[in-house]
Structure formats: C-alpha cells, structure tokens
PDB file of C-alpha atoms in Angstrom:
ATOM      1  CA  MET A   7      40.127 160.655 -44.843  1.00  0.00           C
ATOM      2  CA  CYS A   8      39.351 161.872 -41.348  1.00  0.00           C
ATOM      3  CA  THR A   9      40.831 160.055 -38.382  1.00  0.00           C
ATOM      4  CA  THR A  10      39.334 160.418 -34.937  1.00  0.00           C
ATOM      5  CA  LEU A  11      40.746 159.271 -31.637  1.00  0.00           C
ATOM      6  CA  ALA A  12      38.245 156.419 -31.692  1.00  0.00           C
ATOM      7  CA  ASN A  13      40.102 155.009 -34.703  1.00  0.00           C
ATOM      8  CA  VAL A  14      43.587 155.325 -33.219  1.00  0.00           C
ATOM      9  CA  SER A  15      44.990 152.708 -30.880  1.00  0.00           C
ATOM     10  CA  ASP A  16      46.918 153.463 -27.713  1.00  0.00           C
ATOM     11  CA  ASP A  17      49.937 151.794 -29.344  1.00  0.00           C
ATOM     12  CA  GLN A  18      49.806 154.381 -32.123  1.00  0.00           C
ATOM     13  CA  LEU A  19      49.274 157.321 -29.776  1.00  0.00           C
ATOM     14  CA  HIS A  20      51.923 156.462 -27.199  1.00  0.00           C
ATOM     15  CA  PRO A  21      54.977 157.413 -29.314  1.00  0.00           C
ATOM     16  CA  LEU A  22      53.258 160.585 -30.515  1.00  0.00           C
ATOM     17  CA  THR A  23      52.321 161.720 -27.024  1.00  0.00           C
ATOM     18  CA  THR A  24      55.840 161.091 -25.774  1.00  0.00           C
ATOM     19  CA  ASP A  25      57.226 163.271 -28.570  1.00  0.00           C
ATOM     20  CA  TRP A  26      54.627 165.976 -27.994  1.00  0.00           C
ATOM     21  CA  LEU A  27      55.389 166.155 -24.258  1.00  0.00           C
ATOM     22  CA  THR A  28      59.046 166.858 -24.949  1.00  0.00           C
ATOM     23  CA  GLY A  29      58.300 169.555 -27.534  1.00  0.00           C
ATOM     24  CA  PRO A  30      58.823 173.279 -27.007  1.00  0.00           C
ATOM     25  CA  SER A  31      55.165 174.376 -27.039  1.00  0.00           C
ATOM     26  CA  PRO A  32      53.406 174.557 -23.654  1.00  0.00           C
ATOM     27  CA  ARG A  33      50.025 174.457 -25.413  1.00  0.00           C
ATOM     28  CA  VAL A  34      50.888 171.199 -27.204  1.00  0.00           C
ATOM     29  CA  ARG A  35      52.181 169.695 -23.942  1.00  0.00           C
ATOM     30  CA  GLU A  36      48.983 170.679 -22.105  1.00  0.00           C
ATOM     31  CA  THR A  37      46.823 169.239 -24.894  1.00  0.00           C
ATOM     32  CA  THR A  38      48.858 166.038 -24.781  1.00  0.00           C
ATOM     33  CA  ILE A  39      48.357 165.721 -21.027  1.00  0.00           C
ATOM     34  CA  ARG A  40      44.601 166.141 -21.534  1.00  0.00           C
ATOM     35  CA  LEU A  41      44.709 163.601 -24.373  1.00  0.00           C
ATOM     36  CA  ALA A  42      46.252 161.089 -21.962  1.00  0.00           C
ATOM     37  CA  ALA A  43      42.884 160.969 -20.187  1.00  0.00           C
ATOM     38  CA  ALA A  44      41.528 159.103 -23.238  1.00  0.00           C
ATOM     39  CA  LEU A  45      44.265 156.460 -23.108  1.00  0.00           C
ATOM     40  CA  ASP A  46      44.099 153.342 -20.990  1.00  0.00           C
ATOM     41  CA  ALA A  47      45.492 153.929 -17.493  1.00  0.00           C
ATOM     42  CA  GLU A  48      48.750 152.025 -17.989  1.00  0.00           C
ATOM     43  CA  THR A  49      49.611 153.816 -21.230  1.00  0.00           C
ATOM     44  CA  ALA A  50      48.538 157.191 -19.859  1.00  0.00           C
ATOM     45  CA  LEU A  51      50.672 156.856 -16.746  1.00  0.00           C
ATOM     46  CA  ASP A  52      53.654 155.815 -18.872  1.00  0.00           C
ATOM     47  CA  VAL A  53      53.143 158.992 -20.884  1.00  0.00           C
ATOM     48  CA  LEU A  54      52.695 161.189 -17.814  1.00  0.00           C
ATOM     49  CA  ARG A  55      55.837 159.814 -16.166  1.00  0.00           C
ATOM     50  CA  THR A  56      57.826 161.466 -18.961  1.00  0.00           C
ATOM     51  CA  HIS A  57      56.480 164.885 -17.947  1.00  0.00           C
ATOM     52  CA  ALA A  58      57.531 166.420 -14.677  1.00  0.00           C
ATOM     53  CA  PRO A  59      55.196 168.992 -13.172  1.00  0.00           C
ATOM     54  CA  ASP A  60      56.371 172.538 -13.818  1.00  0.00           C
ATOM     55  CA  ASN A  61      55.395 176.141 -13.145  1.00  0.00           C
ATOM     56  CA  ASN A  62      52.714 176.272 -15.834  1.00  0.00           C
ATOM     57  CA  PRO A  63      49.394 176.314 -13.956  1.00  0.00           C
ATOM     58  CA  ASP A  64      47.380 175.167 -16.990  1.00  0.00           C
ATOM     59  CA  MET A  65      49.622 172.143 -17.486  1.00  0.00           C
ATOM     60  CA  ASN A  66      49.536 171.317 -13.798  1.00  0.00           C
ATOM     61  CA  ALA A  67      45.733 171.544 -13.759  1.00  0.00           C
ATOM     62  CA  ALA A  68      45.581 169.253 -16.807  1.00  0.00           C
ATOM     63  CA  LEU A  69      47.962 166.837 -15.099  1.00  0.00           C
ATOM     64  CA  ALA A  70      45.843 166.770 -11.919  1.00  0.00           C
ATOM     65  CA  GLU A  71      42.623 166.254 -13.899  1.00  0.00           C
ATOM     66  CA  THR A  72      44.118 163.425 -15.950  1.00  0.00           C
ATOM     67  CA  LEU A  73      45.512 161.706 -12.856  1.00  0.00           C
ATOM     68  CA  LEU A  74      42.113 161.989 -11.156  1.00  0.00           C
ATOM     69  CA  ILE A  75      40.491 160.271 -14.115  1.00  0.00           C
ATOM     70  CA  HIS A  76      42.976 157.406 -14.048  1.00  0.00           C
ATOM     71  CA  ALA A  77      42.958 157.100 -10.244  1.00  0.00           C
ATOM     72  CA  MET A  78      39.565 155.409 -10.479  1.00  0.00           C
ATOM     73  CA  ASN A  79      40.980 152.506 -12.533  1.00  0.00           C
ATOM     74  CA  ALA A  80      44.596 152.438 -11.391  1.00  0.00           C
ATOM     75  CA  PRO A  81      44.698 153.876  -7.854  1.00  0.00           C
ATOM     76  CA  ASP A  82      47.903 152.090  -6.827  1.00  0.00           C
ATOM     77  CA  ALA A  83      49.773 153.320  -9.894  1.00  0.00           C
ATOM     78  CA  VAL A  84      48.598 156.905  -9.365  1.00  0.00           C
ATOM     79  CA  LEU A  85      49.492 156.731  -5.657  1.00  0.00           C
ATOM     80  CA  GLY A  86      52.943 155.437  -6.586  1.00  0.00           C
ATOM     81  CA  MET A  87      53.463 158.346  -8.957  1.00  0.00           C
ATOM     82  CA  LEU A  88      52.348 160.859  -6.311  1.00  0.00           C
ATOM     83  CA  GLN A  89      54.595 159.222  -3.701  1.00  0.00           C
ATOM     84  CA  ASP A  90      57.557 159.567  -6.064  1.00  0.00           C
ATOM     85  CA  TRP A  91      56.765 163.237  -6.592  1.00  0.00           C
ATOM     86  CA  ALA A  92      56.327 163.854  -2.854  1.00  0.00           C
ATOM     87  CA  THR A  93      59.937 162.828  -2.237  1.00  0.00           C
ATOM     88  CA  HIS A  94      61.342 165.493  -4.590  1.00  0.00           C
ATOM     89  CA  PRO A  95      63.072 168.461  -2.956  1.00  0.00           C
ATOM     90  CA  ASP A  96      60.342 170.767  -4.296  1.00  0.00           C
ATOM     91  CA  PRO A  97      57.271 168.522  -4.585  1.00  0.00           C
ATOM     92  CA  PRO A  98      54.311 169.599  -6.715  1.00  0.00           C
ATOM     93  CA  ASP A  99      52.149 169.917  -3.620  1.00  0.00           C
ATOM     94  CA  TRP A 100      49.236 171.597  -5.400  1.00  0.00           C
ATOM     95  CA  ILE A 101      48.917 168.706  -7.889  1.00  0.00           C
ATOM     96  CA  ILE A 102      49.301 166.098  -5.159  1.00  0.00           C
ATOM     97  CA  GLY A 103      46.678 167.852  -3.036  1.00  0.00           C
ATOM     98  CA  GLU A 104      44.241 168.120  -5.951  1.00  0.00           C
ATOM     99  CA  VAL A 105      44.562 164.459  -6.885  1.00  0.00           C
ATOM    100  CA  LEU A 106      44.401 163.162  -3.307  1.00  0.00           C
ATOM    101  CA  SER A 107      41.261 165.214  -2.667  1.00  0.00           C
ATOM    102  CA  GLY A 108      39.286 162.934  -4.976  1.00  0.00           C
ATOM    103  CA  SER A 109      36.863 160.419  -3.522  1.00  0.00           C
ATOM    104  CA  TRP A 110      39.021 157.528  -4.779  1.00  0.00           C
ATOM    105  CA  ALA A 111      41.696 158.346  -2.164  1.00  0.00           C
ATOM    106  CA  ALA A 112      39.431 157.406   0.756  1.00  0.00           C
ATOM    107  CA  ALA A 113      39.873 153.711  -0.089  1.00  0.00           C
ATOM    108  CA  SER A 114      43.616 154.138   0.572  1.00  0.00           C
ATOM    109  CA  SER A 115      43.405 156.561   3.485  1.00  0.00           C
ATOM    110  CA  ASP A 116      46.339 155.077   5.449  1.00  0.00           C
ATOM    111  CA  THR A 117      48.655 155.360   2.449  1.00  0.00           C
ATOM    112  CA  VAL A 118      47.354 158.847   1.663  1.00  0.00           C
ATOM    113  CA  LEU A 119      47.875 160.021   5.240  1.00  0.00           C
ATOM    114  CA  SER A 120      51.422 158.661   5.212  1.00  0.00           C
ATOM    115  CA  LEU A 121      52.087 160.478   1.948  1.00  0.00           C
ATOM    116  CA  LEU A 122      50.823 163.728   3.506  1.00  0.00           C
ATOM    117  CA  GLU A 123      53.562 163.498   6.114  1.00  0.00           C
ATOM    118  CA  GLN A 124      56.054 164.104   3.314  1.00  0.00           C
ATOM    119  CA  LEU A 125      54.195 167.332   2.467  1.00  0.00           C
ATOM    120  CA  ALA A 126      54.306 168.780   5.991  1.00  0.00           C
ATOM    121  CA  GLN A 127      55.986 171.936   4.672  1.00  0.00           C
ATOM    122  CA  SER A 128      52.871 172.638   2.601  1.00  0.00           C
ATOM    123  CA  PRO A 129      50.036 172.931   5.144  1.00  0.00           C
ATOM    124  CA  PRO A 130      47.404 174.151   2.624  1.00  0.00           C
ATOM    125  CA  ALA A 131      47.744 170.986   0.525  1.00  0.00           C
ATOM    126  CA  VAL A 132      47.703 168.768   3.619  1.00  0.00           C
ATOM    127  CA  ARG A 133      44.636 170.501   5.059  1.00  0.00           C
ATOM    128  CA  LYS A 134      42.799 170.231   1.741  1.00  0.00           C
ATOM    129  CA  VAL A 135      43.342 166.456   1.617  1.00  0.00           C
ATOM    130  CA  LEU A 136      42.458 165.975   5.291  1.00  0.00           C
ATOM    131  CA  LYS A 137      39.190 167.833   4.752  1.00  0.00           C
ATOM    132  CA  ALA A 138      38.440 165.744   1.646  1.00  0.00           C
ATOM    133  CA  LEU A 139      39.127 162.484   3.488  1.00  0.00           C
ATOM    134  CA  ILE A 140      36.670 163.521   6.201  1.00  0.00           C
ATOM    135  CA  ARG A 141      34.101 164.475   3.554  1.00  0.00           C
ATOM    136  CA  HIS A 142      34.536 160.999   2.020  1.00  0.00           C
ATOM    137  CA  GLY A 143      33.930 159.152   5.303  1.00  0.00           C
ATOM    138  CA  GLU A 144      37.435 158.789   6.744  1.00  0.00           C
ATOM    139  CA  GLU A 145      37.067 161.033   9.795  1.00  0.00           C
ATOM    140  CA  ALA A 146      38.241 158.342  12.231  1.00  0.00           C
ATOM    141  CA  ALA A 147      41.433 157.702  10.240  1.00  0.00           C
ATOM    142  CA  VAL A 148      42.122 161.439  10.000  1.00  0.00           C
ATOM    143  CA  GLN A 149      41.526 162.001  13.729  1.00  0.00           C
ATOM    144  CA  THR A 150      43.820 159.080  14.622  1.00  0.00           C
ATOM    145  CA  ARG A 151      46.574 160.449  12.403  1.00  0.00           C
ATOM    146  CA  LEU A 152      46.149 164.006  13.729  1.00  0.00           C
ATOM    147  CA  ALA A 153      46.553 162.673  17.287  1.00  0.00           C
ATOM    148  CA  ALA A 154      49.747 160.867  16.243  1.00  0.00           C
ATOM    149  CA  TRP A 155      51.066 164.049  14.638  1.00  0.00           C
ATOM    150  CA  GLN A 156      50.324 166.054  17.781  1.00  0.00           C
ATOM    151  CA  ALA A 157      52.275 163.539  19.862  1.00  0.00           C
ATOM    152  CA  GLY A 158      55.096 163.217  17.308  1.00  0.00           C
ATOM    153  CA  ALA A 159      58.405 164.988  16.953  1.00  0.00           C
ATOM    154  CA  ASP A 160      57.854 166.823  13.648  1.00  0.00           C
ATOM    155  CA  PRO A 161      57.009 170.469  14.426  1.00  0.00           C
ATOM    156  CA  ALA A 162      55.401 171.042  11.005  1.00  0.00           C
ATOM    157  CA  LEU A 163      53.029 168.091  11.484  1.00  0.00           C
ATOM    158  CA  GLN A 164      52.349 169.159  15.077  1.00  0.00           C
ATOM    159  CA  SER A 165      51.390 172.610  13.840  1.00  0.00           C
ATOM    160  CA  ILE A 166      49.035 171.177  11.216  1.00  0.00           C
ATOM    161  CA  ALA A 167      47.436 168.879  13.797  1.00  0.00           C
ATOM    162  CA  ASP A 168      47.096 171.658  16.376  1.00  0.00           C
ATOM    163  CA  THR A 169      45.471 174.115  13.991  1.00  0.00           C
ATOM    164  CA  PHE A 170      43.407 171.832  11.727  1.00  0.00           C
ATOM    165  CA  ASN A 171      39.706 172.562  11.842  1.00  0.00           C
ATOM    166  CA  PRO A 172      37.677 170.910   9.054  1.00  0.00           C
ATOM    167  CA  ASP A 173      34.948 173.545   9.441  1.00  0.00           C
ATOM    168  CA  LEU A 174      37.361 176.429   8.835  1.00  0.00           C
ATOM    169  CA  ASP A 175      40.114 175.038   6.586  1.00  0.00           C
TER     170      ASP A 175
END
C-alpha cells in the first residue's frame, strides 16, 4: 500500500518531523524543513522552532523558503520567530533578510523596520529588506525610519541611513 502526504495528517507527521530534524543527516533535516511547507502553519512553525538555523546554506535556504510560505497565513507567528532569532548573539541575518524581503512583510512595515534595528551589524540584510519594502509600496515608512536612524545615536544605523540608496543597493 502506497501512502502519500495527502493521506497523512499533520498530527501523524509532527512527531516524525521533530525526530527527523534532530537526526544526524543534514539531507534528512533539509528535506524535513521543506516538508514543513506542506503542513498547516501552526504545526509547521512548531516543527521549525525545534531547528535552529546553522551554517548549512541548503538548510537555511529551505528554512527561509518554508517561512516565506507560512508568512502569508501566519505573519505574526513568523515575525515572532524572526524577532526571537534577531536577538541571538549571532542572528541568522541572511534568513531574516530573505524572509522579510517577501511582499507579506509590507503589511507589518513598522514591526519589520523595528526588527531591522536589531540587525544593524549586518547592513546587507538590512539594505535588502529596505529595498524590498520600497518595492512593495512602503517608501514613506522606510524614508521616515531612515531619517530617524540618521538622527539617532546608533552609529551602525546612522551609517546604513547615510549610505542607503535603493537604486544602487
């Protein structure tokens, strides 16, 4: 008898995916992260919370893609996860930048811009998200925040604000 994902409930997959994410094989972990895209948002985010981003670029790309998929249905939950990661001593800035560059983030531009302040030590990720927000219609919000950064006390944010050019970045 052949079983497809269409015949397996999220309740059945959740324990398996949790086990697979803690296994030794990077390929199985990456596949599991991609599989989480087929789960409902709540279950998928529960699964993804058990996996911290790491130095494997394929896994990080899979994680960003899966979070982008679920950001459409659960934007607050995805933002919360990204905010948690942004507070780590070595945040996964590439993943955060990839996910926040999606069109969904424009609906939460104030929250996204506040989150970017925590990534000031990673100007490429910040610039990427700023450019995406402008592309998705949030130029006024970006310009207001850039002006605040220029006037603020954080030298990293001042530098980003002083040098940001959406046509060049």
